[in-house]
mmCIF file of C-alpha atoms in Angstrom:
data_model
loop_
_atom_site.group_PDB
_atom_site.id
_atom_site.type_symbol
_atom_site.label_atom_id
_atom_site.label_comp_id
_atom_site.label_asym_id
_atom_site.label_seq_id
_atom_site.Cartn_x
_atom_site.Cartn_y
_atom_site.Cartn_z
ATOM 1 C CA UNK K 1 0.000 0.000 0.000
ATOM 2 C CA UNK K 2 2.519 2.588 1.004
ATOM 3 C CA UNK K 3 4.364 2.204 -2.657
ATOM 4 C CA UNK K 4 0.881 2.857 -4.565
ATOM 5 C CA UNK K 5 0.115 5.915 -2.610
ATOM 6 C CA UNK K 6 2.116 8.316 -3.888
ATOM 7 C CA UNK K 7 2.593 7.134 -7.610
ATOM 8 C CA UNK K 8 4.935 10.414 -8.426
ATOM 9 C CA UNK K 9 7.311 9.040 -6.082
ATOM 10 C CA UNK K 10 8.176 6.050 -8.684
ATOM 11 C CA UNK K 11 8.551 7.573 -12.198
ATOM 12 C CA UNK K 12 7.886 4.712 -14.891
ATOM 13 C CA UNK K 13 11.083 4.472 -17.099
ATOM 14 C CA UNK K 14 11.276 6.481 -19.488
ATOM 15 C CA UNK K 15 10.963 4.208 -22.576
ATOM 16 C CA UNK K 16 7.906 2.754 -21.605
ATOM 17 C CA UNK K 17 6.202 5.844 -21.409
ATOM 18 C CA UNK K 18 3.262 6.870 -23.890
ATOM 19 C CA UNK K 19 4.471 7.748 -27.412
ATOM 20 C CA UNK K 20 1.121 8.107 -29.184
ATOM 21 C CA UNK K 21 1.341 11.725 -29.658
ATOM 22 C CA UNK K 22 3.545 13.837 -31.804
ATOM 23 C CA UNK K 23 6.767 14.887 -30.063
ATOM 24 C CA UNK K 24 6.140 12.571 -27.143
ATOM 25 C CA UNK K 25 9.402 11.454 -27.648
ATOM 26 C CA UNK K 26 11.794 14.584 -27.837
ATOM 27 C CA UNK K 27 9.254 15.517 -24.706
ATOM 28 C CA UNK K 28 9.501 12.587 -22.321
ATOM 29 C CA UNK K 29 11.710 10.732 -24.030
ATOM 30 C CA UNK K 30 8.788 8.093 -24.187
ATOM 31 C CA UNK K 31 8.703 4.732 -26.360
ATOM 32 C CA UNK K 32 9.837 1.219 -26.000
ATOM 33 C CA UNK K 33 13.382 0.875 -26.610
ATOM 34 C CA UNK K 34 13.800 -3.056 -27.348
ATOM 35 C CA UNK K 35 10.838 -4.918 -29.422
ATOM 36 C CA UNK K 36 10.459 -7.845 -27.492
ATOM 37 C CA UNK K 37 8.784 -9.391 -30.248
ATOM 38 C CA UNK K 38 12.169 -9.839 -31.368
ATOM 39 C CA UNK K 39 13.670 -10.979 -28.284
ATOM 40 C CA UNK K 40 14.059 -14.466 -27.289
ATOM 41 C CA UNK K 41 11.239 -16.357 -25.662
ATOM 42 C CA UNK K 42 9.637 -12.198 -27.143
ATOM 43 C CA UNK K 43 10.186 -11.021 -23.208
ATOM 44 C CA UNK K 44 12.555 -8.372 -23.360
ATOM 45 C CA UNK K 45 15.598 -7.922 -21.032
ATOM 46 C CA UNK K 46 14.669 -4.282 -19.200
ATOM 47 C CA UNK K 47 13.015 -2.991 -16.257
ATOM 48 C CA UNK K 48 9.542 -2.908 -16.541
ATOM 49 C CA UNK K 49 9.347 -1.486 -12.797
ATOM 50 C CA UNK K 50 10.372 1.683 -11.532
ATOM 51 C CA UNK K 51 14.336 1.733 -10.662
ATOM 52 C CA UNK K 52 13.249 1.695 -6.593
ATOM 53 C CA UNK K 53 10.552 -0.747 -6.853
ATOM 54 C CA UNK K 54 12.473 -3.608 -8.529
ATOM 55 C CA UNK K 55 12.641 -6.678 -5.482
ATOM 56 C CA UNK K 56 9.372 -5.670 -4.430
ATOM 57 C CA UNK K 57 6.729 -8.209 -4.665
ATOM 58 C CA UNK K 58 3.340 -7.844 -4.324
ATOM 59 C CA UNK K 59 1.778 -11.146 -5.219
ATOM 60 C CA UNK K 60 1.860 -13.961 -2.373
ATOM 61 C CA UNK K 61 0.478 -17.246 -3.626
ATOM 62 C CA UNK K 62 -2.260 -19.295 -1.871
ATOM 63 C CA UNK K 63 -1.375 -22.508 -1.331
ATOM 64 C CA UNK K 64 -3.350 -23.781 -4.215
ATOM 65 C CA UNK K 65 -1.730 -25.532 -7.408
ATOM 66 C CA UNK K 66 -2.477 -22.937 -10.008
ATOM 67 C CA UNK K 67 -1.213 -20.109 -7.840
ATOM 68 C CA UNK K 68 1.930 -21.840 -6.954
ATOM 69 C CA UNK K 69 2.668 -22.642 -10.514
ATOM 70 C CA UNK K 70 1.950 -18.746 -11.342
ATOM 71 C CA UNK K 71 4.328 -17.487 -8.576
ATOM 72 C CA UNK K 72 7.165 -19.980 -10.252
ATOM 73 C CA UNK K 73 6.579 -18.501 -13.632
ATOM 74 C CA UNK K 74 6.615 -14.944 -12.101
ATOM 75 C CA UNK K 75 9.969 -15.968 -10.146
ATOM 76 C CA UNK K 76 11.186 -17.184 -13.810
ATOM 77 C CA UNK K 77 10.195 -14.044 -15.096
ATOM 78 C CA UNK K 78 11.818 -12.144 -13.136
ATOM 79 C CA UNK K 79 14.978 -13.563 -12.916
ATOM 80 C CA UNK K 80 15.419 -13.777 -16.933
ATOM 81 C CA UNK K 81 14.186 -10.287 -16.833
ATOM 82 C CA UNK K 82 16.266 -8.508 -14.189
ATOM 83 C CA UNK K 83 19.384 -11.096 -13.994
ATOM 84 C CA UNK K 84 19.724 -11.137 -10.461
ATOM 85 C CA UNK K 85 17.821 -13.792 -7.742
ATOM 86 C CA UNK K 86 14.415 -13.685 -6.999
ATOM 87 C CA UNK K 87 14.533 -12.499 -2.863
ATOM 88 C CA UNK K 88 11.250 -12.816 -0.940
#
């Protein structure tokens, strides 16, 4: 709860910011800087999160079989993703 509060506080990186309008990126420096399309297993290797929210987890499985095999992927995720262990 306390990191959704003050959204501000945890800028989005840049390149994943909104690039529908003209200019948006000379403004914001917005747009998506690898195509993960393109990208093997098309997940591309950069931070989704903001910089100071990366190692935070919000999603604790139940203790039922398709939650625990979601949390895996998400711990497989995140380890291709970031390259660094998955600490709870």
């Amino acid at each position: 709860m306390k990191d959704a509060k003050n959204p501000t506080a945890h800028p989005m990186p840049t390149y994943l910011r909104d690039e529908h309008y003209k200019g948006a990126a000379k403004l914001r420096g917005a747009g998506l800087k690898l195509d993960a399309f393109s990208q093997p297993h098309q997940i591309a290797k950069q931070a989704y999160l903001p910089q100071d929210l990366i190692g935070h987890h919000y999603f604790v499985p139940r203790n039922t079989s398709n939650e625990l095999q979601l949390y895996k992927h998400y711990r497989a995720l995140f380890e291709y993703i970031y390259q660094r262990k998955f600490e709870e």
